[in-house]
């Protein structure tokens, strides 16, 4: 038999009445329970009335867009039992007093103040900063016939609250109070029938992401033949979704939770109580403060987040001095002129050879107008010549603008038309694709280049000159050029060289398009520390078997891959386990897309010691990489991509829609600051 909470009070009082009569030898009093027939008749009358149609129209207009909280979810469902209550947390007496002060000063009901605080707590987990939808249990016992009859009358209605950032605490509390008064006027209507029709939840048991807020009397006092007995609610009933329950009245208020799932799957009741009390204190201390000024961080949590986010680096002044990419490369030429800088198609190029070849091309580029503030287009496949061209452009002080030959003509035209290069470097086979532009075309294989002097060009870049202009994919509209300075690239490489132990002789693969900023990391991560770049031709990159063979043959130490490409590569490794010992890999660096650690389990079992698997997050605007995280065996139990912590020259913060820090475990937007942005 299903009954609601009020029914338990009615039944308990009836039991106490019967028990007392029997104990005292008196006649059992007549039951005060109402008639079920009367209730059925009253319900039929209601459904045929104008009140029913009015209530239906009200709820049709006031249902939230869907049944769930538009939440920033971590993906964890937690381990809660959907039908068990949590432990309880007693709210502090000072907080209870502050609630009383607010409800009196604002002339709203006590539970309206508490509900407003709950709305702010839930909003911190919500992707929608201007509206919060809660589940609000109601008795639905409007008619006298229902007030004395045990049964399942209670229902749940959505309480939709507006929470714009400029709204004040006082305005929110009054808004909540008015909304509750309004919905209680229409509580009799079975709202779940409408939500079922629109695909929402139907009743208490269906799991949703909408949080319920309920207020339950703390105790029921009974008289058993002169012996006082106190009964307490020990279970909140079959609530499939998550609920915040407040038990008690007066000077006592206890928080309990029930239900499972998001958004508070990973939070204990004591933690939620602390956050809620923090909100209430702030509300009471200044009812005129705006909602956007609230956060739900516990004491010390802000400091912890700032430490993880490396906020301290933002206080470090940016040096006005520094060395450009080409300047640092020149140092490597001096340190090891005959060391191998590049290998492509079995041919090696020394540091001296690369330096001289790039100087020759740089002289040609300067004659075409290249210099600081100018841009030079590159339409080149991945090759040794392409790296020569990049270095030549940088030596002039200009920025290179790479376009992948695999891109359609429309994109080629858009990028070069938007960037306005003073010249375009390409090959004889590709020059027709840029012949329609009014810009000088330089064939990378033109014999005239070989006739130029190998001496360095005059001038050159300073550290804050733009090094390259890479255009984004255009997924949010037209592609946009992102200009990155020499300083940003140098700032990136410093901490990462220390993390990876980069040094002379280390071999790096170069597998990515020059128009993808992963190539910046692949090229200069090697060349600015005396390492060697092995350029993988397009046909090798597209064939995992051939790429694996290249890694073995060239003794590659550092491999950079998108996760998707690496999954294909590790399938080759799994098919030929005997070849795994031939690899010389020291580090595999992931980037470009989310990593699924579960897919790395087999590789880590076959290669338990080396290479290190490094997951990095970043975007073009942040100079390739922002965060660093070494993947460990325990990560393979999860599908969550671990991005780690910011590199030492950057800061990173997870914020909500109001730019406030979110608690640990809550999903937000990642904001990056520092020298690489």
XYZ file of C-alpha atoms in Angstrom:
677
model
C 0.000 0.000 0.000
C 1.480 3.372 -1.019
C 0.874 6.338 1.246
C 2.465 9.768 1.600
C 4.110 11.367 4.634
C 0.955 13.017 5.971
C -0.783 9.637 5.835
C 1.832 8.210 8.184
C 0.961 10.932 10.688
C -2.769 10.161 10.354
C -2.201 6.418 10.750
C 0.176 6.899 13.680
C -2.350 9.065 15.520
C -5.067 6.470 14.878
C -2.842 3.709 16.244
C -2.093 5.787 19.341
C -5.814 6.459 19.832
C -6.768 2.773 19.568
C -3.861 1.674 21.777
C -4.771 4.203 24.468
C -8.419 3.118 24.502
C -7.508 -0.562 24.806
C -4.882 0.123 27.495
C -7.352 2.112 29.569
C -10.263 -0.250 29.007
C -12.300 2.331 27.142
C -14.290 1.967 23.928
C -12.292 2.401 20.725
C -13.188 5.817 19.310
C -14.755 6.121 15.905
C -12.248 6.573 13.109
C -11.757 10.149 11.994
C -10.611 8.999 8.555
C -12.508 10.455 5.665
C -14.288 8.503 2.958
C -12.454 7.263 -0.122
C -15.719 7.540 -2.069
C -15.915 11.217 -1.177
C -12.368 11.713 -2.444
C -13.096 9.899 -5.735
C -16.222 11.952 -6.288
C -14.395 15.198 -5.468
C -11.615 14.322 -7.885
C -14.072 13.588 -10.686
C -15.790 16.890 -10.002
C -12.424 18.693 -10.139
C -11.446 17.106 -13.456
C -14.690 18.348 -14.997
C -14.313 21.859 -13.622
C -12.930 25.153 -14.893
C -10.364 24.998 -12.063
C -8.867 21.895 -13.649
C -8.538 23.618 -17.028
C -7.078 26.710 -15.382
C -4.523 24.618 -13.481
C -3.649 22.676 -16.619
C -3.092 25.888 -18.560
C -0.910 27.248 -15.755
C 1.367 24.209 -15.693
C 1.507 23.934 -19.462
C 2.922 27.443 -19.485
C 5.236 26.946 -16.510
C 6.955 23.609 -17.100
C 10.724 23.887 -17.553
C 11.987 23.085 -21.058
C 12.876 19.531 -20.047
C 12.738 17.357 -16.950
C 16.369 17.516 -16.061
C 18.789 20.054 -14.633
C 20.838 21.623 -17.412
C 23.916 20.714 -15.467
C 27.649 20.717 -15.988
C 27.980 17.025 -15.222
C 31.205 15.194 -14.545
C 29.814 11.932 -15.883
C 29.922 10.259 -12.475
C 26.689 8.809 -11.183
C 28.135 8.233 -7.751
C 27.496 5.159 -5.631
C 24.408 6.244 -3.741
C 21.448 3.990 -3.157
C 18.570 5.743 -4.881
C 16.181 4.745 -2.082
C 18.289 5.375 1.009
C 18.705 8.526 3.018
C 22.142 9.908 3.719
C 23.601 10.702 7.085
C 22.304 13.946 8.512
C 24.011 17.263 9.157
C 22.796 19.638 11.849
C 22.802 23.212 10.598
C 24.581 25.679 12.835
C 22.365 27.630 15.241
C 23.874 30.898 14.011
C 22.877 30.010 10.460
C 19.355 29.122 11.578
C 19.162 32.493 13.312
C 20.295 34.251 10.138
C 17.580 32.465 8.167
C 15.067 33.806 10.673
C 16.446 37.322 10.394
C 16.147 37.217 6.613
C 12.627 35.868 6.493
C 11.476 38.517 8.979
C 13.273 41.472 7.396
C 12.160 40.516 3.888
C 8.695 39.395 5.025
C 8.951 36.048 3.300
C 8.488 32.563 4.666
C 11.358 30.691 6.237
C 11.327 27.916 3.698
C 11.466 30.491 0.910
C 14.816 31.716 2.229
C 16.123 28.150 2.470
C 14.846 27.357 -1.016
C 16.579 30.466 -2.370
C 19.851 29.274 -0.824
C 19.308 25.823 -2.358
C 18.723 27.455 -5.742
C 22.083 29.215 -5.500
C 23.744 25.941 -4.510
C 22.175 24.090 -7.438
C 22.955 26.967 -9.806
C 26.644 26.455 -9.135
C 26.289 23.050 -10.800
C 24.116 24.353 -13.615
C 25.139 25.376 -17.117
C 22.244 27.844 -17.181
C 23.135 30.877 -15.078
C 19.805 32.657 -15.437
C 17.305 29.974 -14.413
C 17.138 27.078 -11.955
C 14.448 24.408 -11.930
C 13.848 22.477 -8.700
C 11.382 19.762 -7.779
C 9.062 20.980 -5.032
C 6.916 18.348 -3.246
C 3.331 19.405 -2.464
C 0.571 17.675 -0.508
C -2.162 18.233 -3.156
C -4.645 17.966 -0.239
C -6.667 21.042 -1.124
C -10.172 19.770 -0.336
C -11.312 18.827 3.168
C -12.097 15.275 1.957
C -8.367 14.597 1.434
C -7.037 16.109 4.651
C -8.212 13.256 6.898
C -7.743 10.232 4.615
C -4.554 8.138 4.388
C -3.422 7.596 0.826
C -1.000 8.658 -1.847
C -2.037 12.223 -2.615
C 1.332 14.017 -2.589
C 2.970 15.082 -5.790
C 5.963 16.955 -7.101
C 5.775 20.159 -9.104
C 8.580 22.057 -10.834
C 9.673 25.287 -9.208
C 11.304 27.409 -11.907
C 13.307 30.308 -10.522
C 14.934 33.192 -12.327
C 18.522 33.810 -11.208
C 19.970 36.592 -13.376
C 23.423 37.748 -12.267
C 22.290 41.290 -11.387
C 19.456 40.047 -9.164
C 19.991 40.733 -5.446
C 19.535 38.330 -2.550
C 16.452 40.210 -1.383
C 14.924 40.103 -4.851
C 15.612 36.393 -5.165
C 14.015 35.581 -1.800
C 10.905 37.569 -2.668
C 10.806 35.945 -6.107
C 11.049 32.460 -4.563
C 8.324 33.272 -2.040
C 6.003 34.583 -4.749
C 6.657 31.584 -7.005
C 5.890 29.116 -4.195
C 2.670 30.942 -3.300
C 1.690 30.883 -6.948
C 2.349 27.194 -7.545
C 0.532 26.218 -4.348
C -2.594 27.743 -5.864
C -2.306 25.135 -8.622
C -0.870 22.208 -6.671
C -3.937 19.999 -7.055
C -3.242 19.336 -10.723
C -1.308 16.072 -11.491
C 1.672 17.760 -13.136
C 3.398 14.453 -13.817
C 0.831 13.706 -16.523
C 2.018 16.719 -18.513
C 5.678 15.916 -17.973
C 5.112 12.328 -19.081
C 3.485 13.615 -22.246
C 6.500 15.803 -23.062
C 8.980 13.041 -22.269
C 9.772 14.098 -18.720
C 9.632 12.070 -15.532
C 6.438 10.562 -14.220
C 6.139 10.499 -10.473
C 8.757 10.081 -7.763
C 10.700 7.084 -8.948
C 11.998 8.154 -12.343
C 15.617 9.300 -12.129
C 16.186 12.867 -13.359
C 18.820 15.500 -12.804
C 16.391 17.969 -11.238
C 17.041 18.436 -7.541
C 14.146 18.184 -5.095
C 13.894 20.490 -2.073
C 11.561 19.248 0.656
C 10.654 20.358 4.171
C 9.570 17.696 6.675
C 8.437 18.172 10.282
C 11.166 16.867 12.484
C 9.086 14.895 14.974
C 5.566 13.654 15.570
C 4.484 13.570 19.246
C 2.007 10.844 20.267
C 0.317 9.859 23.540
C 0.195 6.105 24.267
C -2.021 5.786 27.322
C -0.284 8.642 29.109
C 3.194 7.790 27.866
C 4.564 10.424 25.476
C 6.160 9.001 22.366
C 8.123 10.863 19.713
C 8.204 9.516 16.184
C 10.651 10.665 13.505
C 10.742 10.178 9.774
C 13.609 7.789 9.002
C 13.175 7.503 5.250
C 12.141 10.006 2.643
C 10.413 7.485 0.417
C 11.230 6.192 -3.064
C 12.967 9.220 -4.534
C 14.910 8.129 -7.622
C 16.527 11.501 -8.270
C 18.463 13.668 -5.856
C 16.802 15.556 -3.022
C 17.769 17.993 -0.287
C 15.590 17.374 2.783
C 15.233 19.731 5.719
C 13.884 18.220 8.909
C 12.768 20.108 11.974
C 11.447 23.496 12.887
C 12.194 26.339 15.251
C 15.772 26.339 16.450
C 16.587 22.951 14.972
C 17.156 22.267 11.311
C 18.776 19.147 9.925
C 19.859 18.521 6.336
C 19.616 15.081 4.855
C 19.884 13.915 1.265
C 18.279 11.073 -0.617
C 18.286 9.738 -4.126
C 21.030 9.083 -6.628
C 22.606 10.519 -9.730
C 23.628 14.005 -10.683
C 24.388 16.710 -9.885
C 25.654 15.971 -6.359
C 26.753 12.387 -6.963
C 30.200 12.860 -5.454
C 29.339 15.104 -2.507
C 28.574 14.050 1.044
C 25.831 15.701 3.061
C 28.301 17.389 5.423
C 30.017 19.010 2.458
C 26.719 20.224 1.002
C 25.646 21.525 4.422
C 28.873 23.531 4.733
C 28.385 25.047 1.288
C 24.741 25.826 1.965
C 25.572 27.506 5.290
C 28.279 29.541 3.563
C 25.634 30.791 1.133
C 23.123 31.583 3.872
C 25.682 33.589 5.847
C 26.547 35.608 2.762
C 22.850 36.166 2.006
C 22.107 37.406 5.503
C 25.207 39.580 5.747
C 24.244 41.576 2.659
C 20.757 41.055 1.189
C 21.533 43.707 -1.435
C 24.512 41.867 -2.939
C 24.135 40.534 -6.484
C 23.856 36.818 -7.176
C 26.883 36.885 -9.462
C 29.074 37.642 -6.439
C 28.304 34.280 -4.806
C 30.497 31.228 -4.828
C 30.011 27.865 -3.131
C 33.610 27.236 -2.127
C 34.364 25.983 1.354
C 36.987 27.535 3.598
C 40.458 27.051 2.138
C 39.114 25.636 -1.117
C 39.747 28.834 -3.056
C 43.391 28.836 -1.986
C 43.706 25.195 -3.007
C 42.227 25.878 -6.445
C 44.519 28.858 -6.945
C 47.504 26.705 -6.045
C 46.500 23.993 -8.501
C 45.784 26.661 -11.102
C 49.202 28.279 -10.622
C 47.766 31.759 -10.012
C 51.059 32.889 -8.487
C 52.751 33.006 -11.899
C 50.444 35.850 -12.931
C 52.258 38.082 -10.446
C 55.574 37.525 -12.221
C 56.460 40.469 -14.501
C 56.981 39.598 -18.153
C 60.562 40.322 -19.117
C 61.102 42.936 -21.794
C 64.075 40.920 -23.044
C 64.248 37.449 -24.491
C 65.546 35.471 -27.434
C 63.570 34.669 -30.571
C 63.086 31.215 -32.048
C 65.676 31.877 -34.741
C 68.052 33.300 -32.130
C 67.828 30.131 -30.043
C 68.298 28.015 -33.156
C 71.480 29.959 -33.942
C 72.857 28.934 -30.548
C 72.292 25.277 -31.429
C 74.129 25.774 -34.724
C 77.117 27.079 -32.806
C 76.907 24.276 -30.232
C 76.687 21.426 -32.742
C 76.995 22.517 -36.359
C 77.517 18.993 -37.687
C 74.813 17.325 -35.581
C 71.835 16.017 -37.508
C 68.940 18.470 -37.407
C 66.576 16.846 -39.926
C 65.946 13.523 -41.551
C 63.488 13.104 -44.400
C 63.204 10.213 -46.840
C 66.490 8.800 -45.583
C 68.421 12.049 -46.147
C 70.043 13.884 -43.245
C 70.501 17.636 -42.908
C 72.907 19.041 -40.321
C 72.316 22.098 -38.182
C 74.838 23.987 -40.329
C 73.144 22.790 -43.511
C 69.680 23.840 -42.297
C 71.036 27.185 -41.145
C 72.656 27.942 -44.493
C 69.692 26.761 -46.578
C 67.302 28.912 -44.568
C 69.639 31.917 -44.885
C 69.600 31.615 -48.682
C 65.798 31.553 -48.774
C 65.589 34.384 -46.223
C 67.545 36.657 -48.592
C 65.012 35.932 -51.337
C 62.099 36.593 -48.993
C 63.485 39.945 -47.861
C 63.765 40.989 -51.490
C 60.036 40.251 -51.789
C 59.161 42.428 -48.802
C 59.410 40.003 -45.879
C 60.281 41.573 -42.536
C 58.841 42.357 -39.092
C 55.086 42.858 -39.319
C 54.809 41.121 -42.693
C 53.426 37.676 -43.425
C 54.638 34.945 -45.780
C 52.328 32.187 -46.964
C 53.472 28.562 -47.037
C 51.734 25.991 -49.238
C 54.035 23.047 -48.675
C 53.729 19.376 -47.816
C 55.527 18.075 -44.743
C 59.206 17.875 -45.747
C 62.713 19.080 -44.975
C 62.118 21.970 -47.403
C 59.052 23.001 -45.417
C 61.073 23.326 -42.198
C 63.731 25.251 -44.112
C 61.035 27.643 -45.320
C 59.611 28.130 -41.812
C 63.040 28.966 -40.413
C 63.770 31.319 -43.303
C 60.565 33.275 -42.716
C 61.303 33.555 -38.983
C 64.805 34.858 -39.676
C 63.369 37.760 -41.677
C 61.170 38.784 -38.751
C 58.002 37.982 -40.714
C 55.312 35.499 -39.626
C 54.636 32.352 -41.610
C 51.064 31.471 -42.613
C 50.835 27.728 -43.348
C 48.094 26.141 -45.442
C 47.879 22.384 -45.892
C 48.000 21.318 -49.564
C 45.228 18.877 -48.704
C 42.830 21.712 -47.957
C 40.275 22.657 -50.630
C 40.940 25.636 -52.884
C 38.246 27.595 -51.089
C 40.133 27.461 -47.804
C 43.480 28.155 -49.485
C 41.969 31.232 -51.059
C 40.301 32.386 -47.863
C 43.419 32.090 -45.683
C 45.804 33.798 -48.085
C 43.203 36.404 -48.970
C 42.622 37.190 -45.303
C 46.271 37.083 -44.189
C 47.601 39.256 -47.039
C 51.068 37.665 -47.389
C 53.858 39.538 -49.180
C 54.831 36.258 -50.880
C 53.853 32.585 -50.945
C 56.423 29.794 -50.833
C 55.298 26.614 -52.544
C 56.421 23.912 -55.010
C 56.264 23.746 -58.782
C 53.491 21.177 -58.518
C 51.354 23.392 -56.257
C 51.990 26.886 -57.646
C 48.889 26.754 -59.884
C 46.734 26.728 -56.732
C 47.934 30.237 -55.843
C 48.449 31.576 -59.356
C 45.262 33.630 -59.108
C 46.563 35.749 -56.250
C 48.286 39.043 -56.823
C 51.290 38.002 -54.785
C 54.831 36.862 -55.642
C 55.181 33.066 -55.762
C 58.485 31.540 -54.694
C 59.252 27.994 -55.797
C 61.128 26.325 -52.950
C 63.245 24.465 -55.547
C 64.042 27.537 -57.688
C 67.779 27.451 -58.582
C 67.942 31.173 -57.831
C 67.682 30.363 -54.120
C 70.843 28.240 -54.252
C 72.736 31.232 -55.641
C 72.009 33.389 -52.571
C 74.623 33.960 -49.849
C 74.641 31.711 -46.785
C 75.399 34.656 -44.507
C 72.708 35.641 -41.980
C 70.241 38.316 -43.034
C 70.356 41.677 -41.322
C 67.806 42.650 -38.720
C 65.552 39.769 -37.833
C 62.862 39.313 -35.221
C 62.565 40.430 -31.646
C 60.925 38.175 -29.113
C 57.507 39.846 -29.285
C 57.235 39.716 -33.084
C 54.598 37.332 -34.462
C 56.149 33.990 -35.419
C 53.191 32.375 -37.143
C 49.569 32.909 -38.051
C 47.604 29.648 -37.961
C 43.954 29.593 -38.922
C 41.468 27.642 -36.813
C 39.223 24.963 -38.265
C 36.256 27.311 -38.556
C 33.850 25.031 -36.667
C 32.134 28.089 -35.160
C 32.029 30.046 -38.390
C 34.734 31.340 -40.697
C 38.315 30.303 -39.890
C 40.107 32.885 -37.771
C 43.803 33.607 -37.830
C 45.595 33.216 -34.518
C 48.862 35.152 -34.232
C 51.480 33.638 -31.900
C 54.707 35.399 -30.945
C 58.246 34.062 -30.635
C 57.999 34.672 -26.889
C 54.962 32.414 -26.534
C 56.699 29.535 -28.316
C 59.868 29.947 -26.264
C 57.842 30.146 -23.026
C 56.117 26.870 -23.983
C 59.306 24.961 -24.681
C 61.163 25.922 -21.504
C 59.063 23.996 -18.955
C 58.336 21.128 -21.334
C 61.974 20.528 -22.128
C 62.524 20.117 -18.399
C 59.510 17.794 -18.059
C 60.590 15.560 -20.942
C 64.314 15.719 -20.338
C 64.890 17.099 -23.839
C 68.472 17.369 -24.969
C 70.906 17.073 -27.844
C 70.547 13.938 -29.897
C 66.926 13.300 -28.860
C 64.884 12.244 -31.894
C 61.422 13.726 -32.435
C 58.935 12.703 -35.097
C 57.127 15.346 -37.154
C 53.811 13.826 -38.216
C 51.372 16.695 -38.394
C 50.345 19.302 -40.919
C 52.144 22.617 -40.711
C 48.676 24.190 -40.494
C 48.088 22.304 -37.210
C 49.980 23.903 -34.340
C 51.053 20.488 -33.051
C 53.760 20.846 -35.729
C 55.204 23.889 -33.900
C 55.792 21.698 -30.860
C 57.204 18.822 -32.935
C 59.699 21.000 -34.827
C 60.973 23.416 -32.211
C 60.774 20.998 -29.301
C 63.600 19.185 -31.044
C 65.568 21.915 -32.827
C 65.804 24.354 -29.917
C 67.420 21.768 -27.652
C 69.845 20.211 -30.147
C 67.582 17.334 -31.067
C 66.708 15.805 -34.392
C 63.450 16.043 -36.346
C 62.365 13.026 -38.383
C 59.801 14.228 -40.897
C 57.200 11.578 -41.739
C 55.829 11.781 -45.290
C 52.058 11.965 -45.752
C 51.784 8.405 -47.072
C 53.635 7.083 -44.005
C 51.483 9.005 -41.529
C 48.349 7.614 -43.128
C 49.563 3.989 -42.810
C 49.997 2.875 -39.170
C 52.185 -0.095 -40.166
C 54.550 2.199 -42.072
C 54.625 4.776 -39.301
C 55.478 2.084 -36.761
C 58.326 0.941 -39.009
C 59.582 4.526 -39.284
C 59.605 4.886 -35.497
C 61.704 1.728 -35.217
C 64.075 2.524 -38.085
C 64.712 6.119 -37.049
C 64.945 5.341 -33.320
C 62.372 8.041 -32.525
C 62.330 9.088 -28.869
C 59.436 11.584 -28.740
C 56.237 10.899 -30.647
C 53.349 13.367 -30.730
C 49.965 11.944 -31.725
C 46.298 12.617 -31.596
C 44.661 9.841 -29.542
C 42.802 8.503 -32.593
C 46.040 8.111 -34.535
C 47.744 6.436 -31.595
C 44.930 3.893 -31.156
C 45.615 2.742 -34.725
C 49.359 2.655 -34.035
C 48.971 0.601 -30.881
C 46.894 -1.931 -32.820
C 50.034 -2.542 -34.913
C 52.044 -2.889 -31.727
C 49.562 -5.438 -30.354
C 49.644 -7.443 -33.596
C 53.466 -7.630 -33.550
C 54.502 -7.719 -29.878
C 58.002 -8.892 -30.773
C 58.689 -5.526 -32.440
C 57.880 -3.587 -29.289
C 61.402 -4.103 -27.926
C 62.782 -2.397 -31.046
C 61.103 0.883 -30.228
C 63.243 3.648 -28.724
C 60.310 5.758 -27.558
C 60.815 7.727 -24.361
C 57.591 9.769 -24.478
C 54.312 9.774 -26.377
C 52.581 13.168 -26.209
C 48.819 13.253 -26.810
C 46.965 16.333 -27.980
C 44.377 17.630 -30.384
C 41.394 15.701 -28.995
C 40.120 14.051 -25.815
C 42.011 10.960 -24.701
C 40.186 7.781 -23.634
C 42.559 6.219 -21.059
C 40.673 2.911 -21.111
C 42.020 2.304 -24.605
C 45.619 2.469 -23.370
C 45.472 -0.544 -21.046
C 46.922 -3.030 -23.530
C 49.786 -0.731 -24.530
C 50.716 -0.058 -20.896
C 50.767 -3.775 -20.151
C 53.127 -4.411 -23.074
C 55.283 -1.355 -22.231
C 55.104 -1.005 -18.422
C 58.290 1.043 -18.013
C 58.669 3.139 -21.127
C 57.611 5.283 -22.933
C 55.923 7.826 -20.699
C 52.421 8.645 -21.915
C 51.770 12.374 -21.585
C 48.324 13.882 -22.057
C 48.289 17.577 -22.829
C 45.458 20.007 -23.412
C 45.670 23.211 -25.355
C 44.324 25.210 -28.261
C 45.913 27.353 -30.943
C 45.276 30.544 -28.972
C 47.246 29.216 -26.002
C 50.319 28.193 -28.041
C 49.762 24.470 -28.524
C 49.757 23.191 -24.934
C 48.345 24.437 -21.622
C 48.378 21.468 -19.258
C 50.558 18.433 -18.554
C 49.518 15.075 -17.132
C 51.402 11.781 -17.207
C 48.987 8.891 -17.694
C 49.371 6.092 -15.157
C 47.946 2.583 -14.992
C 45.128 3.620 -12.634
C 43.822 6.026 -15.293
C 42.916 3.138 -17.582
C 39.909 2.385 -15.382
C 38.260 5.618 -16.547
C 37.051 7.151 -19.795
C 37.710 10.662 -18.452
C 40.571 12.429 -20.201
C 42.965 13.610 -17.444
C 44.360 16.977 -18.524
C 46.517 17.582 -15.462
C 47.772 20.937 -14.235
C 48.930 24.053 -16.077
C 52.461 24.371 -17.338
C 54.662 26.490 -15.117
C 54.330 29.656 -17.248
C 50.522 29.502 -17.368
C 47.541 29.663 -15.030
C 44.293 27.742 -15.483
C 40.964 28.160 -13.695
C 37.673 26.270 -13.951
C 34.882 28.851 -13.748
C 31.111 28.955 -14.014
C 29.009 31.159 -16.267
C 29.447 34.052 -13.842
C 33.234 33.650 -13.911
C 33.254 32.296 -10.366
C 35.438 29.298 -9.388
C 33.528 26.025 -9.209
C 34.092 23.446 -6.451
C 36.313 20.445 -7.005
C 34.361 17.812 -8.928
C 32.095 20.290 -10.692
C 32.436 20.762 -14.437
C 32.996 24.291 -15.688
C 34.747 26.199 -18.442
C 38.552 26.276 -18.473
C 40.061 29.767 -18.487
C 43.752 30.169 -19.261
C 46.048 33.103 -18.528
C 49.745 33.729 -18.728
C 52.648 34.287 -21.071
C 51.469 31.808 -23.717
C 48.053 33.321 -24.315
